[in-house]
Coordinates of C-alpha atoms and ligand atoms in Angstrom, one line a residue:
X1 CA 8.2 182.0 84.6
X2 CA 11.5 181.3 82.8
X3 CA 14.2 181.6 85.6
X4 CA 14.7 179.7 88.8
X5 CA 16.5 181.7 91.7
X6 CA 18.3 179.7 94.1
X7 CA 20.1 179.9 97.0
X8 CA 23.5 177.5 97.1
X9 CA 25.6 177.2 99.8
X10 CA 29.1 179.0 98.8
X11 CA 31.9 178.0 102.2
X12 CA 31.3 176.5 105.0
X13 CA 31.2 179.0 108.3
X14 CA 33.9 178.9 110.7
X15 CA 32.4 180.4 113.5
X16 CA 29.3 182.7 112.7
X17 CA 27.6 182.4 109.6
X18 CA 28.5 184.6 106.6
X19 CA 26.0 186.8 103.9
X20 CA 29.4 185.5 101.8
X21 CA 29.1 181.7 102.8
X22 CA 25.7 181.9 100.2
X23 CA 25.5 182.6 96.8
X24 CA 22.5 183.3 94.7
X25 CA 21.8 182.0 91.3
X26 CA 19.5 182.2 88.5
X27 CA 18.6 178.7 86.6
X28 CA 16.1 177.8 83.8
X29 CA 13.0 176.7 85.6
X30 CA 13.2 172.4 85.6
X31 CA 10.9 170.7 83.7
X32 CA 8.9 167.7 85.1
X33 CA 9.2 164.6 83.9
X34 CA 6.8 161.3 83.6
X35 CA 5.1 161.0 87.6
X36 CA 6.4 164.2 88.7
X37 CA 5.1 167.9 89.3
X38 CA 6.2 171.4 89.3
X39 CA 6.0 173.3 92.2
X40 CA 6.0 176.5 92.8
X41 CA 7.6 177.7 96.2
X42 CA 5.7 180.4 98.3
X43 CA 7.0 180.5 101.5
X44 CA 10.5 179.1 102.6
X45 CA 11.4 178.2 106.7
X46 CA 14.4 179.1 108.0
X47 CA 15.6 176.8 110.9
X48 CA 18.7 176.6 113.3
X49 CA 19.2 173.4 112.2
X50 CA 20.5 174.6 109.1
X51 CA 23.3 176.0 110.9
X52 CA 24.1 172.3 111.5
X53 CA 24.4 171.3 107.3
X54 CA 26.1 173.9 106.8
X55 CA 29.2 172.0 108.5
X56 CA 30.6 168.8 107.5
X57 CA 31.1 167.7 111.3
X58 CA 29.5 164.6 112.4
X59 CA 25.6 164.9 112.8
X60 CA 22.3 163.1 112.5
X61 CA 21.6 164.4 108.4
X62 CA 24.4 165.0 106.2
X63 CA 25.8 168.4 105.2
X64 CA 25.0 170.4 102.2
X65 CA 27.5 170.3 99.9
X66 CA 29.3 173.4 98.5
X67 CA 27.7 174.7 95.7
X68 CA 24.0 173.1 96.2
X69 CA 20.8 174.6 97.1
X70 CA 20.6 175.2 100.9
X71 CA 18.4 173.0 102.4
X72 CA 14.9 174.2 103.7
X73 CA 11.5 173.3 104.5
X74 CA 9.4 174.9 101.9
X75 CA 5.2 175.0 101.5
X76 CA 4.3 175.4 97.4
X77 CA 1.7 175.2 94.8
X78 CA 1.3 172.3 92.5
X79 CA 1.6 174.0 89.0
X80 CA 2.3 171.6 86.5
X81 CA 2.0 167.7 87.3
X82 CA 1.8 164.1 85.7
X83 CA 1.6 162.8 89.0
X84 CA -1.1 160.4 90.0
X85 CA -1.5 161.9 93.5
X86 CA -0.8 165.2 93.3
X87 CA -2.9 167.7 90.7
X88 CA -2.5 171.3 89.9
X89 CA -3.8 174.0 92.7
X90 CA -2.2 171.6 95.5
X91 CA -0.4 172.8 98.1
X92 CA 2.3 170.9 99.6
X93 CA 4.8 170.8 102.7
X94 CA 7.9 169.3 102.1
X95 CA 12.0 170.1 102.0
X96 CA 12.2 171.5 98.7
X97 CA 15.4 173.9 99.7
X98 CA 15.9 177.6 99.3
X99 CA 14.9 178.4 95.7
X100 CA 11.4 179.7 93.7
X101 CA 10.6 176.2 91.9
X102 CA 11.2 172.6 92.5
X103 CA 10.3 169.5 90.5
X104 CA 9.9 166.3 92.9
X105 CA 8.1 163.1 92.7
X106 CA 6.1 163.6 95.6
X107 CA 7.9 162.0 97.6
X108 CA 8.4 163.2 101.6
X109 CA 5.7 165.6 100.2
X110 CA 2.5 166.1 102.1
X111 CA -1.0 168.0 101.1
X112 CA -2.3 170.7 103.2
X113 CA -5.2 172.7 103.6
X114 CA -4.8 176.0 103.3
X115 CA -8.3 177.1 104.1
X116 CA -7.4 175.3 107.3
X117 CA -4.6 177.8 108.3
X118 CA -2.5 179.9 106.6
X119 CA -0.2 177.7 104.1
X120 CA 3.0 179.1 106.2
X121 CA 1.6 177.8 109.3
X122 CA 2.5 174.0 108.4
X123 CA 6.1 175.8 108.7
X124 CA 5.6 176.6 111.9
X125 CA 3.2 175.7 114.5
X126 CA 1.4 173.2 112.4
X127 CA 4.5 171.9 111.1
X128 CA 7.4 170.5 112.5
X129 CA 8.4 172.9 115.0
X130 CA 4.9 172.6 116.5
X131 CA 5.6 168.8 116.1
X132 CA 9.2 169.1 118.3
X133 CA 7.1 170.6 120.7
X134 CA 4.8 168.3 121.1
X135 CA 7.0 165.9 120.8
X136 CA 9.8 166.8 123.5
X137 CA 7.3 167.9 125.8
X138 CA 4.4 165.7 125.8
X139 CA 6.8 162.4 125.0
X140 CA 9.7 163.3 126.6
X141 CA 9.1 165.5 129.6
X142 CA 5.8 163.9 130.2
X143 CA 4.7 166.8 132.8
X144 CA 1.6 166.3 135.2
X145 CA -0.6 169.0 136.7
X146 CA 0.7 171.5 138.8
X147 CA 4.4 171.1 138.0
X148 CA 6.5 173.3 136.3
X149 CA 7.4 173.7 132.6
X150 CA 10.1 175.6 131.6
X151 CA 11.5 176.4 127.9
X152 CA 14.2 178.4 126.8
X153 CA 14.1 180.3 123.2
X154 CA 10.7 180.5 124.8
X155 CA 9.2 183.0 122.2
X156 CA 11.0 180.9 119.5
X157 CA 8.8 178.5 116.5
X158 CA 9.7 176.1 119.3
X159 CA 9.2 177.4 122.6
X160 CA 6.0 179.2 121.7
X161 CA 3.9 176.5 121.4
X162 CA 6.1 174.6 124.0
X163 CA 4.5 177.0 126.9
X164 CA 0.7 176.9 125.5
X165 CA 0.7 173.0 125.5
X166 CA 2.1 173.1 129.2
X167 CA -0.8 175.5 130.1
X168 CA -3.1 173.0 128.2
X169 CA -1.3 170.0 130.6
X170 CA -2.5 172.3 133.8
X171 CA 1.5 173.2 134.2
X172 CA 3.0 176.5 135.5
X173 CA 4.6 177.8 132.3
X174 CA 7.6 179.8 132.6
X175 CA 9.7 180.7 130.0
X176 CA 13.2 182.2 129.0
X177 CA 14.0 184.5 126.1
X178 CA 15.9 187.2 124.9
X179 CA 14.8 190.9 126.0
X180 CA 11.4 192.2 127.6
X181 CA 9.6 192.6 124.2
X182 CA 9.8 188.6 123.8
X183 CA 8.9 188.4 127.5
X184 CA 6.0 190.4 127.4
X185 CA 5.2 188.6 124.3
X186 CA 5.6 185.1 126.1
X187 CA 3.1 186.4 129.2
X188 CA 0.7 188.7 127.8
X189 CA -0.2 186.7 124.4
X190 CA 0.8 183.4 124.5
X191 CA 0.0 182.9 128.4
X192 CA 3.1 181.8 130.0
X193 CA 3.0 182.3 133.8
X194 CA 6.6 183.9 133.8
X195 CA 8.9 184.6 131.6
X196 CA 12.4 185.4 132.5
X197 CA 15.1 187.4 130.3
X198 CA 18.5 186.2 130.3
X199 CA 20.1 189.0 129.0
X200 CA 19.1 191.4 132.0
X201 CA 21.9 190.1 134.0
X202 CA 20.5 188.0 137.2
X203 CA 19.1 184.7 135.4
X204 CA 19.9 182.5 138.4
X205 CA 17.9 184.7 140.7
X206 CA 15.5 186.4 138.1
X207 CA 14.6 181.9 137.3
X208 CA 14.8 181.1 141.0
X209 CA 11.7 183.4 141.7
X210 CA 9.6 182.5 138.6
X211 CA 9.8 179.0 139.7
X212 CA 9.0 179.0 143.7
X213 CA 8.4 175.5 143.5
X214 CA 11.5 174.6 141.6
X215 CA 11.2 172.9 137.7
X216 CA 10.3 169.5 137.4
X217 CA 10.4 169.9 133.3
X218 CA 12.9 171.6 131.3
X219 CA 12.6 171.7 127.6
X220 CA 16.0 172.9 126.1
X221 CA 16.6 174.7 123.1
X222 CA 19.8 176.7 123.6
X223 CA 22.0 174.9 126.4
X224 CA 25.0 177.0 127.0
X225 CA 24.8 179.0 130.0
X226 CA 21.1 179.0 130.1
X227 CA 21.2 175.1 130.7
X228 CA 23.9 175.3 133.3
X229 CA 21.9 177.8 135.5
X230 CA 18.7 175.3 135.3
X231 CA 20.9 172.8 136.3
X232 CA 21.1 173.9 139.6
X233 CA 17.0 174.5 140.0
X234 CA 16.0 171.6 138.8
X235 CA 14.0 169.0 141.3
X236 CA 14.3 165.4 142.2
X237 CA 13.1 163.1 139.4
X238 CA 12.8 165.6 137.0
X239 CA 13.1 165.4 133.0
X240 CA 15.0 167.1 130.5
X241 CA 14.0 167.1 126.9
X242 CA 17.3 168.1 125.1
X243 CA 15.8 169.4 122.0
X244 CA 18.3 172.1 120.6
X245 CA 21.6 174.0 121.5
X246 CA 21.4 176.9 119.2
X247 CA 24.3 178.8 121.5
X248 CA 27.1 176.2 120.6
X249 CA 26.0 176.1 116.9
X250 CA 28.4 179.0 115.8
X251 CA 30.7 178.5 118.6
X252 CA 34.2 177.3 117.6
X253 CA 34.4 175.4 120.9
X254 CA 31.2 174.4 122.9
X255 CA 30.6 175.2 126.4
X256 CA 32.0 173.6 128.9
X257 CA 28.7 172.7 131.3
X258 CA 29.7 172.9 135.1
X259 CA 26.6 172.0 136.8
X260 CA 26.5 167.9 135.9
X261 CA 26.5 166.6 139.6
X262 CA 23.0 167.8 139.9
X263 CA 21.6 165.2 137.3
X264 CA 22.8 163.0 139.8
X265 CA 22.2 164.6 142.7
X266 CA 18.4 164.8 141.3
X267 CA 18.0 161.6 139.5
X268 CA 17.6 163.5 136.3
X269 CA 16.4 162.0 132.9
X270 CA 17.7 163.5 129.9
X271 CA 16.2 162.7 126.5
X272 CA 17.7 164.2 123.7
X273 CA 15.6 163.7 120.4
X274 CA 15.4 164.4 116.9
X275 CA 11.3 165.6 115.5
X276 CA 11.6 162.9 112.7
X277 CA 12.8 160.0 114.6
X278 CA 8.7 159.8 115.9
X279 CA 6.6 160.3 112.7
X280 CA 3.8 158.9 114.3
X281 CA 3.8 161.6 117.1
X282 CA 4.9 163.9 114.3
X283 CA 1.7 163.5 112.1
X284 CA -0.5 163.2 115.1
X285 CA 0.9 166.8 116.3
X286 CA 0.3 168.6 113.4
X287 CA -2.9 167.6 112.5
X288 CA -4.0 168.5 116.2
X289 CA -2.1 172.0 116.1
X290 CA -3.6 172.8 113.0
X291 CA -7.0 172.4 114.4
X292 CA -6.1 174.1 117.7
X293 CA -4.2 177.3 115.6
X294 CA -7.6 177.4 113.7
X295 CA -10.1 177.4 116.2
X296 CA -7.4 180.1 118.1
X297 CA -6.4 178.0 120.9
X298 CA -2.5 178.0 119.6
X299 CA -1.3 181.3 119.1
X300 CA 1.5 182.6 117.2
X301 CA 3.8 184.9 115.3
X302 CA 5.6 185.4 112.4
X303 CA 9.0 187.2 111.6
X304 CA 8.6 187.5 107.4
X305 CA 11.6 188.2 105.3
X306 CA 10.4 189.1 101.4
X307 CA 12.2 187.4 99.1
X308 CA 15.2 184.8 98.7
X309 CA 17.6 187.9 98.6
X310 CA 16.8 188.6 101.9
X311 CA 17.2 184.9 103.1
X312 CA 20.9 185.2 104.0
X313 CA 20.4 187.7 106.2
X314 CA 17.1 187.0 107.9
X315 CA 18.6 183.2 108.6
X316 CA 21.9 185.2 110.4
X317 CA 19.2 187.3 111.9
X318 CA 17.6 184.4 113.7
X319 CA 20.6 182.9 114.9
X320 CA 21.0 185.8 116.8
X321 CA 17.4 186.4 117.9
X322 CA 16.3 188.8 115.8
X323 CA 12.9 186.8 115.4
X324 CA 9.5 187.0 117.2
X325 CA 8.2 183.6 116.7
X326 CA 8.4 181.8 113.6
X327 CA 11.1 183.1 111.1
X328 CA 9.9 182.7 107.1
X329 CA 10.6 184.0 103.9
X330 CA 8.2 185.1 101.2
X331 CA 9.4 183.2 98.2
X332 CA 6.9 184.7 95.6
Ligands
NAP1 N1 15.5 168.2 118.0 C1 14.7 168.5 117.0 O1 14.2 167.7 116.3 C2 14.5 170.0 116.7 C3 13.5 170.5 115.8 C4 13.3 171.8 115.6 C5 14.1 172.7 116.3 N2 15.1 172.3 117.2 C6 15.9 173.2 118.0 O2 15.0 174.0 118.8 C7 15.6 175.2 119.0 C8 14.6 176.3 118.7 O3 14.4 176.3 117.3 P1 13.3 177.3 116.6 O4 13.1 176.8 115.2 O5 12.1 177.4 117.5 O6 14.1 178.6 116.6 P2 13.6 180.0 117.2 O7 13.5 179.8 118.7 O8 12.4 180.5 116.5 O9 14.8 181.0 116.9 C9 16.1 180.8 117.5 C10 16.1 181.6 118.8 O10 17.2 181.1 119.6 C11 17.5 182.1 120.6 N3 19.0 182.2 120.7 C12 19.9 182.4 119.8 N4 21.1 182.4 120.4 C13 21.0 182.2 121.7 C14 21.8 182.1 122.8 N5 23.2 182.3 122.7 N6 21.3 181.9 124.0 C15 20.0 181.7 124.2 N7 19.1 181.8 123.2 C16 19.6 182.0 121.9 C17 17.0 183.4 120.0 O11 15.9 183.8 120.9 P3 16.2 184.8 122.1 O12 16.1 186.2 121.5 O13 15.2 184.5 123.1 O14 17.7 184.6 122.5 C18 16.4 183.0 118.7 O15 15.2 183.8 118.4 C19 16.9 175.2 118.3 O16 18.0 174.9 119.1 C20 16.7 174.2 117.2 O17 17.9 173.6 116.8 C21 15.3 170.9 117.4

C-alpha cells in the first residue's frame, strides 16, 4: 500500500447532484504519528445527509469544503497503531470520509465486533440509521399497541428497521416506498402489514385503505408530497417524527406543504430530530440491533457499490432510489 485514493468534493450542486461535482485523487498513504493508528477503510456508507454538506446553506453540521474528502461514515481495520486503546486487527466505526486509508486518534471512533455481524452492518442497521430509527420511533413517536405506524422511504437504511420495531411494539406497520419490488420487499421479508407505492398514481386512496383505522404515528423521511397526503389521514393526538426530507434535498425551491390546518385540526406533535443529538439512545440502539440482526430478528439488505470509483454514482443512485436497503461501498 503506497497510494491513498480519495474522494474530494469538486462544486457544490445546484439542483441534483453531479458525477462532475466529485473528483478523485490519489495521495501518499499518511503516516501515523505518536497516539494514533492507521486505518484501513473497508466499507464506506453513503447517506442522504451528505446531500446536505455538499451545500453551504444553513444546517445542523457544516459543509464540506471544495476540494476535501467527502464526508462519510466508514467501518476499517486497525493496521498500524501507537495508540493506547486501539491495536492492530481492530475494527472500527467512525466518519473517516470517502477514501482507502485514514489516520485518526481514535477519537469519535468506536470498536466493533465483527463476529457479531457483518462489519458493514454497524453502517446500517446496527449503526446509525438503525439508531435514527430507534430513535424517532421509539422516542419520538412513542406508539402503543394496536395503533398504526407508518414510514416513508420505508424499504430505505431507515425505514426498514423503522417497520420491524413497530411490529416488535404490537403496531400495524404500513409503509411507503418507491415501486412494487420495494413493496413486496417491505411485506413479504421485512413484515410490514402494508405497504403502499407512491409512484402508482393513487397514494391518497392506495394509504387511505392500508390504514382503515387512520395513523396515529408517522415517521417521515421524504416530506414533499408524501407528507402532505399523510397530513390529511393522520388522527387526533397523533405524533410525527420528522426525521428526513430527502425530496427537497436537490430541489432548488422546497415544497410548498398545503395540508398544515390538520396539525391543528388533530392536535399533532411534530418532533423533528437529529440521531446524534441522543447518544445515549444512540448507543443503547445499536448495541440492541446488533444483537437482534444476529439472532435474525432484524432483517435487512444491502445495495453494494465496488469500489470508490463507483461512489459518485451509486450516492446519485440513492438519491433517486435506486437502493434496496442500505446503500455501501466496497472500499477494498
Ligand atoms: N434525522 C437524522 O438524524 C437522520 C439520520 C439518518 C437519516 N435521516 C434521513 O432519513 C431518510 C432516509 O435515510 P436512509 O439513509 O434510510 O436512506 P434510504 O431510505 O436508504 O435511501 C433514500 C431513499 O429515499 C427515497 N426517495 C428519494 N427521493 C424520494 C422522493 N422524491 N420521494 C419519496 N422518496 C424518495 C428512495 O426510496 P424510494 O424508492 O422508496 O423512493 C431512496 O431509496 C433521509 O431523509 C435521511 O436524510 C435522518
Amino acid at each position: 500500500m503506497t497510494t491513498n485514493k480519495q474522494v474530494l468534493l469538486a462544486s457544490r450542486p445546484n439542483g441534483w447532484v453531479q458525477a462532475s461535482d466529485f473528483r478523485i485523487v490519489e495521495t501518499p498513504v499518511p503516516s501515523p504519528g505518536p497516539g494514533q493508528m492507521l486505518i484501513k477503510i473497508h466499507w464506506l456508507s453513503l447517506d442522504p445527509y451528505m446531500r446536505g454538506r455538499m451545500s453551504s446553506g444553513k444546517s445542523y453540521a457544516n459543509p464540506v469544503e471544495i476540494g476535501d474528502v467527502m464526508v462519510g461514515g466508514t467501518v476499517g481495520e486497525v493496521v498500524g497503531s501507537s495508540h493506547g486503546r486501539f491495536k492492530v486487527g481492530d475494527f472500527v466505526v467512525g466518519s473517516l470520509g470517502w477514501q482507502q486509508y485514514a489516520v485518526s486518534n481514535g477519537e469519535g471512533l468506536l470498536r466493533v465486533d465483527p463476529k457479531l455481524v457483518p462489519p458493514q452492518a454497524y453502517l446500517g442497521v446496527a449503526g446509525m440509521p438503525g439508531a435514527t430509527a430507534w430513535t424517532g420511533l421509539l422516542e419520538h413517536c412513542q406508539p402503543r399497541t394496536g395503533e398504526t405506524v407508518v414510514v416513508s422511504a420505508a424499504t430505505g437504511a431507515v425505514g426498514g428497521v423503522v417497520g420491524q420495531l413497530a411490529k416488535m411494539q404490537g403496531c400495524r406497520a404500513v409503509g411507503i416506498a418507491g415501486g412494487k419490488v420495494k413493496c413486496d420487499y417491505a411485506v413479504q421479508e421485512l413484515g410490514f402489514d402494508a405497504c403502499v407505492d407512491y409512484k402508482a398514481g393513487g397514494l391518497y386512496e392506495d394509504l387511505k385503505a392500508a390504514c382503515p383505522d387512520g395513523i396515529d404515528c408517522y415517521f417521515e423521511n421524504v416530506g414533499g408530497v408524501v407528507m402532505d397526503t399523510v397530513l390529511r389521514l393522520l388522527n387526533p393526538f397523533s405524533r410525527m417524527a420528522l426525521c428526513g426530507m430527502i425530496s427537497d434535498y436537490n430541489s432548488v425551491e422546497p415544497y410548498g406543504v398545503t395540508n398544515i390546518r390538520s396539525i391543528l385540526v388533530n392536535r399533532v406533535r411534530i418532533q423533528g430530530f437529529i440521531v446524534s443529538d441522543r447518544m445515549d439512545l444512540y448507543m443503547r440502539a445499536i448495541q440492541q440491533l446488533g444483537v437482534w440482526v444476529s439472532q435474525g430478528r432484524i432483517r435487512y439488505r444491502e445495495t453494494v457499490a465496488v469500489g470508490l470509483d463507483a461512489a459518485p454514482a451509486a450516492f446519485i443512485g440513492m438519491l433517486k432510489g435506486a437502493n434496496l436497503g442500505k446503500q455501501l461501498v466496497r472500499v477494498g
